[in-house]
Amino acid sequence: MTSAAAARAPRSRAVLVIVALVALAGIAGFARLGVWQVERLFWKKALIERVEARIHAAPVAAPGPAAWPAIAEAEYTRVALTGRFLHDREALVQAVTERGAGSWVLTPLVTASGFTVLINRGFVPPERRERASRAQALPEGTVTVTGLLRFSEPGGGFLRTNAPAEDRWHSRDVAAIAAARGLTPVAPYFVDADATPNPGGFPVGGLTVVRFSDNHLVYAATWFALAAMLAGALGFVLRHEFRLRRAREQAH
């Protein structure tokens, strides 16, 4: 048999079975990933709708210790709480906002119920980091704060770790800030204060960014396209092999 004839020889049935099984497994895997992304798409849409409803709802009482074990479903709930600020224990956390670079001012609020909540009172530029530069906005006595419940941000920011010993904070890590400031008992969340103006203009509240990545439709289309391409490649191979076999049979 010549080399050209050998090149045209069909593959064995065993090889074709293995190729087909591998391809079918790949097609099923890609299709399942596409279905999973569609499921995630509907889950994300429902999450966004829930969050939108929460941030525009009337404020409710901030969850107390009895509710902390089930706090996982409460993020972005609009809450209100009354108490007194501990201004001397505030923490400044690095921030980049629509107003530029600066700091979040996180101040402990001792509630009337006895537990403490870290309040993100808002943004200050570098020249307002010192409390003396915003003395007008350091209320004494009982205050009421309304804002959005947020989850702790442990560890630090992108490529930057919090350094409690140096009082350098890159994320709103509730547990670490509470430990560094000697606060107890402290809620496992913080509250982003709303846009109610503070005397003197700083801190600036109401800068919470509520944004969820929603690329699931693109991912689903990609996985389904890969499944279709693999199915097309399998069909091409099997059709080619069938033609080779038929040509060989006719030749004999």
PDB file of C-alpha atoms in Angstrom:
ATOM      1  CA  MET A   1       0.000   0.000   0.000  1.00  0.00           C
ATOM      2  CA  THR A   2       1.347   3.441  -0.913  1.00  0.00           C
ATOM      3  CA  SER A   3       1.854   6.211   1.690  1.00  0.00           C
ATOM      4  CA  ALA A   4      -1.031   8.172   0.145  1.00  0.00           C
ATOM      5  CA  ALA A   5      -3.308   5.194   0.504  1.00  0.00           C
ATOM      6  CA  ALA A   6      -2.154   4.688   4.083  1.00  0.00           C
ATOM      7  CA  ALA A   7      -2.891   8.346   4.853  1.00  0.00           C
ATOM      8  CA  ARG A   8      -6.419   7.830   3.593  1.00  0.00           C
ATOM      9  CA  ALA A   9      -6.973   4.730   5.714  1.00  0.00           C
ATOM     10  CA  PRO A  10      -9.797   5.194   8.250  1.00  0.00           C
ATOM     11  CA  ARG A  11      -9.113   4.993  11.966  1.00  0.00           C
ATOM     12  CA  SER A  12     -10.022   1.869  13.887  1.00  0.00           C
ATOM     13  CA  ARG A  13     -13.423   1.610  15.523  1.00  0.00           C
ATOM     14  CA  ALA A  14     -11.785   1.544  18.974  1.00  0.00           C
ATOM     15  CA  VAL A  15     -10.077   4.888  18.347  1.00  0.00           C
ATOM     16  CA  LEU A  16     -13.307   6.409  17.049  1.00  0.00           C
ATOM     17  CA  VAL A  17     -15.210   5.197  20.113  1.00  0.00           C
ATOM     18  CA  ILE A  18     -12.601   6.757  22.432  1.00  0.00           C
ATOM     19  CA  VAL A  19     -12.620  10.034  20.472  1.00  0.00           C
ATOM     20  CA  ALA A  20     -16.424  10.131  20.514  1.00  0.00           C
ATOM     21  CA  LEU A  21     -16.614   9.423  24.265  1.00  0.00           C
ATOM     22  CA  VAL A  22     -14.057  12.108  25.099  1.00  0.00           C
ATOM     23  CA  ALA A  23     -15.835  14.618  22.864  1.00  0.00           C
ATOM     24  CA  LEU A  24     -19.246  13.784  24.324  1.00  0.00           C
ATOM     25  CA  ALA A  25     -17.863  14.214  27.842  1.00  0.00           C
ATOM     26  CA  GLY A  26     -16.488  17.602  26.840  1.00  0.00           C
ATOM     27  CA  ILE A  27     -19.774  18.640  25.226  1.00  0.00           C
ATOM     28  CA  ALA A  28     -21.702  17.606  28.353  1.00  0.00           C
ATOM     29  CA  GLY A  29     -19.226  19.447  30.578  1.00  0.00           C
ATOM     30  CA  PHE A  30     -19.375  22.675  28.582  1.00  0.00           C
ATOM     31  CA  ALA A  31     -23.171  22.501  28.408  1.00  0.00           C
ATOM     32  CA  ARG A  32     -23.403  21.964  32.173  1.00  0.00           C
ATOM     33  CA  LEU A  33     -21.188  24.990  32.767  1.00  0.00           C
ATOM     34  CA  GLY A  34     -23.447  27.020  30.486  1.00  0.00           C
ATOM     35  CA  VAL A  35     -26.536  25.906  32.408  1.00  0.00           C
ATOM     36  CA  TRP A  36     -24.785  26.757  35.687  1.00  0.00           C
ATOM     37  CA  GLN A  37     -24.051  30.269  34.438  1.00  0.00           C
ATOM     38  CA  VAL A  38     -27.695  30.699  33.445  1.00  0.00           C
ATOM     39  CA  GLU A  39     -28.691  29.626  36.962  1.00  0.00           C
ATOM     40  CA  ARG A  40     -26.178  32.108  38.389  1.00  0.00           C
ATOM     41  CA  LEU A  41     -27.646  34.794  36.119  1.00  0.00           C
ATOM     42  CA  PHE A  42     -31.122  34.349  37.593  1.00  0.00           C
ATOM     43  CA  TRP A  43     -29.653  34.194  41.118  1.00  0.00           C
ATOM     44  CA  LYS A  44     -27.731  37.452  40.536  1.00  0.00           C
ATOM     45  CA  LYS A  45     -30.816  39.189  39.123  1.00  0.00           C
ATOM     46  CA  ALA A  46     -32.813  38.158  42.202  1.00  0.00           C
ATOM     47  CA  LEU A  47     -29.989  39.342  44.496  1.00  0.00           C
ATOM     48  CA  ILE A  48     -29.864  42.744  42.796  1.00  0.00           C
ATOM     49  CA  GLU A  49     -33.641  43.100  43.135  1.00  0.00           C
ATOM     50  CA  ARG A  50     -33.450  42.234  46.868  1.00  0.00           C
ATOM     51  CA  VAL A  51     -30.644  44.716  47.470  1.00  0.00           C
ATOM     52  CA  GLU A  52     -32.450  47.460  45.552  1.00  0.00           C
ATOM     53  CA  ALA A  53     -35.521  46.860  47.713  1.00  0.00           C
ATOM     54  CA  ARG A  54     -33.438  46.990  50.904  1.00  0.00           C
ATOM     55  CA  ILE A  55     -31.563  50.206  50.201  1.00  0.00           C
ATOM     56  CA  HIS A  56     -34.803  52.062  49.441  1.00  0.00           C
ATOM     57  CA  ALA A  57     -36.838  50.577  52.298  1.00  0.00           C
ATOM     58  CA  ALA A  58     -37.664  52.334  55.549  1.00  0.00           C
ATOM     59  CA  PRO A  59     -34.872  51.834  58.113  1.00  0.00           C
ATOM     60  CA  VAL A  60     -35.189  49.087  60.701  1.00  0.00           C
ATOM     61  CA  ALA A  61     -33.429  48.706  64.041  1.00  0.00           C
ATOM     62  CA  ALA A  62     -29.789  47.617  63.701  1.00  0.00           C
ATOM     63  CA  PRO A  63     -29.475  43.893  64.557  1.00  0.00           C
ATOM     64  CA  GLY A  64     -28.462  43.211  68.141  1.00  0.00           C
ATOM     65  CA  PRO A  65     -26.442  40.275  69.546  1.00  0.00           C
ATOM     66  CA  ALA A  66     -29.357  37.842  69.291  1.00  0.00           C
ATOM     67  CA  ALA A  67     -29.480  38.358  65.522  1.00  0.00           C
ATOM     68  CA  TRP A  68     -25.733  38.264  64.827  1.00  0.00           C
ATOM     69  CA  PRO A  69     -25.545  34.498  64.098  1.00  0.00           C
ATOM     70  CA  ALA A  70     -27.986  34.998  61.184  1.00  0.00           C
ATOM     71  CA  ILE A  71     -26.494  38.248  59.887  1.00  0.00           C
ATOM     72  CA  ALA A  72     -25.360  36.711  56.580  1.00  0.00           C
ATOM     73  CA  GLU A  73     -28.581  37.662  54.769  1.00  0.00           C
ATOM     74  CA  ALA A  74     -28.763  41.245  56.012  1.00  0.00           C
ATOM     75  CA  GLU A  75     -26.143  43.096  53.959  1.00  0.00           C
ATOM     76  CA  TYR A  76     -27.331  46.432  52.528  1.00  0.00           C
ATOM     77  CA  THR A  77     -30.319  46.507  54.871  1.00  0.00           C
ATOM     78  CA  ARG A  78     -31.161  50.108  55.740  1.00  0.00           C
ATOM     79  CA  VAL A  79     -30.860  50.440  59.507  1.00  0.00           C
ATOM     80  CA  ALA A  80     -31.155  53.098  62.194  1.00  0.00           C
ATOM     81  CA  LEU A  81     -29.463  53.150  65.571  1.00  0.00           C
ATOM     82  CA  THR A  82     -29.179  55.531  68.485  1.00  0.00           C
ATOM     83  CA  GLY A  83     -26.251  55.954  70.847  1.00  0.00           C
ATOM     84  CA  ARG A  84     -23.163  58.008  71.549  1.00  0.00           C
ATOM     85  CA  PHE A  85     -19.970  58.240  69.525  1.00  0.00           C
ATOM     86  CA  LEU A  86     -16.532  57.413  70.899  1.00  0.00           C
ATOM     87  CA  HIS A  87     -14.642  59.926  68.778  1.00  0.00           C
ATOM     88  CA  ASP A  88     -11.338  59.284  70.519  1.00  0.00           C
ATOM     89  CA  ARG A  89     -11.390  55.697  69.207  1.00  0.00           C
ATOM     90  CA  GLU A  90     -12.131  56.393  65.571  1.00  0.00           C
ATOM     91  CA  ALA A  91     -10.094  54.660  62.845  1.00  0.00           C
ATOM     92  CA  LEU A  92      -9.145  56.102  59.477  1.00  0.00           C
ATOM     93  CA  VAL A  93      -9.315  53.597  56.614  1.00  0.00           C
ATOM     94  CA  GLN A  94      -7.787  54.225  53.199  1.00  0.00           C
ATOM     95  CA  ALA A  95     -10.452  55.111  50.631  1.00  0.00           C
ATOM     96  CA  VAL A  96     -10.698  55.919  46.941  1.00  0.00           C
ATOM     97  CA  THR A  97     -14.030  57.489  46.045  1.00  0.00           C
ATOM     98  CA  GLU A  98     -15.700  59.695  43.452  1.00  0.00           C
ATOM     99  CA  ARG A  99     -14.247  62.573  45.482  1.00  0.00           C
ATOM    100  CA  GLY A 100     -10.714  61.264  45.112  1.00  0.00           C
ATOM    101  CA  ALA A 101      -8.320  59.570  47.524  1.00  0.00           C
ATOM    102  CA  GLY A 102      -8.619  60.002  51.267  1.00  0.00           C
ATOM    103  CA  SER A 103      -9.990  58.092  54.238  1.00  0.00           C
ATOM    104  CA  TRP A 104     -13.164  56.630  55.650  1.00  0.00           C
ATOM    105  CA  VAL A 105     -13.847  57.736  59.219  1.00  0.00           C
ATOM    106  CA  LEU A 106     -14.966  54.713  61.245  1.00  0.00           C
ATOM    107  CA  THR A 107     -16.243  55.770  64.660  1.00  0.00           C
ATOM    108  CA  PRO A 108     -17.584  53.413  67.355  1.00  0.00           C
ATOM    109  CA  LEU A 109     -21.163  54.090  68.406  1.00  0.00           C
ATOM    110  CA  VAL A 110     -22.237  52.672  71.780  1.00  0.00           C
ATOM    111  CA  THR A 111     -25.927  51.928  71.363  1.00  0.00           C
ATOM    112  CA  ALA A 112     -28.609  52.345  73.985  1.00  0.00           C
ATOM    113  CA  SER A 113     -28.750  48.536  74.161  1.00  0.00           C
ATOM    114  CA  GLY A 114     -25.109  48.356  75.252  1.00  0.00           C
ATOM    115  CA  PHE A 115     -23.427  46.884  72.181  1.00  0.00           C
ATOM    116  CA  THR A 116     -21.104  48.835  69.906  1.00  0.00           C
ATOM    117  CA  VAL A 117     -21.315  49.321  66.133  1.00  0.00           C
ATOM    118  CA  LEU A 118     -18.606  50.795  63.940  1.00  0.00           C
ATOM    119  CA  ILE A 119     -20.106  53.626  61.911  1.00  0.00           C
ATOM    120  CA  ASN A 120     -18.485  54.617  58.640  1.00  0.00           C
ATOM    121  CA  ARG A 121     -19.357  58.290  59.012  1.00  0.00           C
ATOM    122  CA  GLY A 122     -18.042  59.031  55.527  1.00  0.00           C
ATOM    123  CA  PHE A 123     -15.106  60.276  53.497  1.00  0.00           C
ATOM    124  CA  VAL A 124     -12.494  62.881  54.391  1.00  0.00           C
ATOM    125  CA  PRO A 125      -9.676  64.181  52.144  1.00  0.00           C
ATOM    126  CA  PRO A 126      -6.072  64.040  53.430  1.00  0.00           C
ATOM    127  CA  GLU A 127      -6.210  67.553  54.871  1.00  0.00           C
ATOM    128  CA  ARG A 128      -9.176  66.532  57.064  1.00  0.00           C
ATOM    129  CA  ARG A 129      -7.665  63.424  58.601  1.00  0.00           C
ATOM    130  CA  GLU A 130      -6.992  65.089  61.954  1.00  0.00           C
ATOM    131  CA  ARG A 131     -10.040  65.351  64.209  1.00  0.00           C
ATOM    132  CA  ALA A 132      -9.148  68.942  65.052  1.00  0.00           C
ATOM    133  CA  SER A 133      -9.734  69.900  61.398  1.00  0.00           C
ATOM    134  CA  ARG A 134     -13.373  68.778  61.641  1.00  0.00           C
ATOM    135  CA  ALA A 135     -14.189  69.652  65.243  1.00  0.00           C
ATOM    136  CA  GLN A 136     -17.686  70.825  64.253  1.00  0.00           C
ATOM    137  CA  ALA A 137     -18.588  67.272  63.239  1.00  0.00           C
ATOM    138  CA  LEU A 138     -17.807  65.585  66.559  1.00  0.00           C
ATOM    139  CA  PRO A 139     -21.223  65.510  68.244  1.00  0.00           C
ATOM    140  CA  GLU A 140     -21.423  64.741  71.950  1.00  0.00           C
ATOM    141  CA  GLY A 141     -24.321  63.054  73.645  1.00  0.00           C
ATOM    142  CA  THR A 142     -27.034  60.949  72.008  1.00  0.00           C
ATOM    143  CA  VAL A 143     -27.214  60.808  68.215  1.00  0.00           C
ATOM    144  CA  THR A 144     -29.235  58.813  65.705  1.00  0.00           C
ATOM    145  CA  VAL A 145     -27.564  57.354  62.622  1.00  0.00           C
ATOM    146  CA  THR A 146     -29.227  55.926  59.543  1.00  0.00           C
ATOM    147  CA  GLY A 147     -27.317  53.958  56.928  1.00  0.00           C
ATOM    148  CA  LEU A 148     -26.648  50.658  55.202  1.00  0.00           C
ATOM    149  CA  LEU A 149     -25.505  47.548  57.025  1.00  0.00           C
ATOM    150  CA  ARG A 150     -22.249  46.277  55.528  1.00  0.00           C
ATOM    151  CA  PHE A 151     -20.131  43.194  56.137  1.00  0.00           C
ATOM    152  CA  SER A 152     -16.644  43.337  57.572  1.00  0.00           C
ATOM    153  CA  GLU A 153     -13.695  43.449  55.153  1.00  0.00           C
ATOM    154  CA  PRO A 154     -11.032  41.341  56.891  1.00  0.00           C
ATOM    155  CA  GLY A 155      -7.348  41.280  56.038  1.00  0.00           C
ATOM    156  CA  GLY A 156      -6.742  44.409  54.032  1.00  0.00           C
ATOM    157  CA  GLY A 157      -6.990  45.777  50.524  1.00  0.00           C
ATOM    158  CA  PHE A 158      -5.527  44.704  47.186  1.00  0.00           C
ATOM    159  CA  LEU A 159      -1.887  43.720  47.821  1.00  0.00           C
ATOM    160  CA  ARG A 160      -1.974  45.668  51.100  1.00  0.00           C
ATOM    161  CA  THR A 161      -2.400  44.169  54.535  1.00  0.00           C
ATOM    162  CA  ASN A 162      -3.821  46.011  57.504  1.00  0.00           C
ATOM    163  CA  ALA A 163      -1.181  46.893  60.097  1.00  0.00           C
ATOM    164  CA  PRO A 164      -3.016  47.394  63.430  1.00  0.00           C
ATOM    165  CA  ALA A 165       0.215  47.983  65.364  1.00  0.00           C
ATOM    166  CA  GLU A 166       0.955  50.939  63.081  1.00  0.00           C
ATOM    167  CA  ASP A 167      -2.694  52.055  62.971  1.00  0.00           C
ATOM    168  CA  ARG A 168      -2.656  51.647  59.195  1.00  0.00           C
ATOM    169  CA  TRP A 169      -5.884  50.370  57.694  1.00  0.00           C
ATOM    170  CA  HIS A 170      -6.618  49.443  54.086  1.00  0.00           C
ATOM    171  CA  SER A 171      -9.987  47.785  54.679  1.00  0.00           C
ATOM    172  CA  ARG A 172     -12.886  48.088  57.091  1.00  0.00           C
ATOM    173  CA  ASP A 173     -11.950  45.045  59.165  1.00  0.00           C
ATOM    174  CA  VAL A 174     -14.422  45.227  62.045  1.00  0.00           C
ATOM    175  CA  ALA A 175     -12.833  42.608  64.302  1.00  0.00           C
ATOM    176  CA  ALA A 176      -9.296  43.957  63.893  1.00  0.00           C
ATOM    177  CA  ILE A 177     -10.308  47.598  64.418  1.00  0.00           C
ATOM    178  CA  ALA A 178     -12.410  46.644  67.452  1.00  0.00           C
ATOM    179  CA  ALA A 179      -9.482  44.743  68.971  1.00  0.00           C
ATOM    180  CA  ALA A 180      -7.064  47.601  68.281  1.00  0.00           C
ATOM    181  CA  ARG A 181      -9.453  50.090  69.922  1.00  0.00           C
ATOM    182  CA  GLY A 182     -10.377  47.863  72.853  1.00  0.00           C
ATOM    183  CA  LEU A 183     -14.071  47.685  71.964  1.00  0.00           C
ATOM    184  CA  THR A 184     -16.484  45.031  73.209  1.00  0.00           C
ATOM    185  CA  PRO A 185     -19.084  43.725  72.522  1.00  0.00           C
ATOM    186  CA  VAL A 186     -18.935  44.816  68.887  1.00  0.00           C
ATOM    187  CA  ALA A 187     -21.386  43.962  66.111  1.00  0.00           C
ATOM    188  CA  PRO A 188     -19.853  41.822  63.316  1.00  0.00           C
ATOM    189  CA  TYR A 189     -20.823  44.460  60.753  1.00  0.00           C
ATOM    190  CA  PHE A 190     -20.382  48.170  60.196  1.00  0.00           C
ATOM    191  CA  VAL A 191     -22.870  50.779  59.001  1.00  0.00           C
ATOM    192  CA  ASP A 192     -22.274  53.164  56.104  1.00  0.00           C
ATOM    193  CA  ALA A 193     -23.895  56.417  57.210  1.00  0.00           C
ATOM    194  CA  ASP A 194     -26.291  58.034  54.744  1.00  0.00           C
ATOM    195  CA  ALA A 195     -25.831  61.410  53.070  1.00  0.00           C
ATOM    196  CA  THR A 196     -27.158  63.487  55.980  1.00  0.00           C
ATOM    197  CA  PRO A 197     -24.705  66.438  56.052  1.00  0.00           C
ATOM    198  CA  ASN A 198     -22.288  66.751  58.941  1.00  0.00           C
ATOM    199  CA  PRO A 199     -21.549  70.210  60.399  1.00  0.00           C
ATOM    200  CA  GLY A 200     -18.555  71.667  58.622  1.00  0.00           C
ATOM    201  CA  GLY A 201     -19.078  69.419  55.599  1.00  0.00           C
ATOM    202  CA  PHE A 202     -16.896  66.484  56.677  1.00  0.00           C
ATOM    203  CA  PRO A 203     -17.050  63.521  56.829  1.00  0.00           C
ATOM    204  CA  VAL A 204     -19.133  63.113  53.657  1.00  0.00           C
ATOM    205  CA  GLY A 205     -21.552  60.210  53.991  1.00  0.00           C
ATOM    206  CA  GLY A 206     -23.797  58.487  51.498  1.00  0.00           C
ATOM    207  CA  LEU A 207     -20.987  57.355  49.187  1.00  0.00           C
ATOM    208  CA  THR A 208     -21.762  53.650  49.308  1.00  0.00           C
ATOM    209  CA  VAL A 209     -21.277  52.071  45.894  1.00  0.00           C
ATOM    210  CA  VAL A 210     -23.745  49.239  45.303  1.00  0.00           C
ATOM    211  CA  ARG A 211     -22.485  47.377  42.279  1.00  0.00           C
ATOM    212  CA  PHE A 212     -22.530  43.686  41.366  1.00  0.00           C
ATOM    213  CA  SER A 213     -20.626  42.169  38.468  1.00  0.00           C
ATOM    214  CA  ASP A 214     -23.096  40.527  36.097  1.00  0.00           C
ATOM    215  CA  ASN A 215     -21.197  38.750  33.325  1.00  0.00           C
ATOM    216  CA  HIS A 216     -23.047  35.456  33.615  1.00  0.00           C
ATOM    217  CA  LEU A 217     -24.839  35.793  30.274  1.00  0.00           C
ATOM    218  CA  VAL A 218     -21.503  36.262  28.472  1.00  0.00           C
ATOM    219  CA  TYR A 219     -20.002  33.298  30.326  1.00  0.00           C
ATOM    220  CA  ALA A 220     -23.039  31.131  29.521  1.00  0.00           C
ATOM    221  CA  ALA A 221     -22.839  32.025  25.830  1.00  0.00           C
ATOM    222  CA  THR A 222     -19.123  31.171  25.848  1.00  0.00           C
ATOM    223  CA  TRP A 223     -19.643  27.725  27.372  1.00  0.00           C
ATOM    224  CA  PHE A 224     -22.550  26.910  25.058  1.00  0.00           C
ATOM    225  CA  ALA A 225     -20.486  28.069  22.064  1.00  0.00           C
ATOM    226  CA  LEU A 226     -17.621  25.771  23.101  1.00  0.00           C
ATOM    227  CA  ALA A 227     -20.076  22.885  23.430  1.00  0.00           C
ATOM    228  CA  ALA A 228     -21.444  23.621  19.945  1.00  0.00           C
ATOM    229  CA  MET A 229     -17.941  23.899  18.455  1.00  0.00           C
ATOM    230  CA  LEU A 230     -16.884  20.597  19.999  1.00  0.00           C
ATOM    231  CA  ALA A 231     -20.079  18.933  18.734  1.00  0.00           C
ATOM    232  CA  GLY A 232     -19.377  20.326  15.264  1.00  0.00           C
ATOM    233  CA  ALA A 233     -15.775  19.040  15.367  1.00  0.00           C
ATOM    234  CA  LEU A 234     -16.974  15.591  16.421  1.00  0.00           C
ATOM    235  CA  GLY A 235     -19.525  15.549  13.637  1.00  0.00           C
ATOM    236  CA  PHE A 236     -16.867  16.564  11.108  1.00  0.00           C
ATOM    237  CA  VAL A 237     -14.479  13.799  12.252  1.00  0.00           C
ATOM    238  CA  LEU A 238     -17.171  11.107  12.190  1.00  0.00           C
ATOM    239  CA  ARG A 239     -18.431  12.220   8.784  1.00  0.00           C
ATOM    240  CA  HIS A 240     -14.874  12.214   7.405  1.00  0.00           C
ATOM    241  CA  GLU A 241     -14.245   8.745   8.790  1.00  0.00           C
ATOM    242  CA  PHE A 242     -17.506   7.467   7.323  1.00  0.00           C
ATOM    243  CA  ARG A 243     -16.531   8.794   3.887  1.00  0.00           C
ATOM    244  CA  LEU A 244     -13.094   7.176   4.111  1.00  0.00           C
ATOM    245  CA  ARG A 245     -14.643   3.824   4.975  1.00  0.00           C
ATOM    246  CA  ARG A 246     -17.175   4.063   2.170  1.00  0.00           C
ATOM    247  CA  ALA A 247     -14.466   5.057  -0.341  1.00  0.00           C
ATOM    248  CA  ARG A 248     -12.311   2.152   0.759  1.00  0.00           C
ATOM    249  CA  GLU A 249     -15.187  -0.310   0.453  1.00  0.00           C
ATOM    250  CA  GLN A 250     -15.962   0.942  -3.060  1.00  0.00           C
ATOM    251  CA  ALA A 251     -12.299   0.622  -3.997  1.00  0.00           C
ATOM    252  CA  HIS A 252     -12.326  -3.035  -2.953  1.00  0.00           C
TER     253      HIS A 252
END
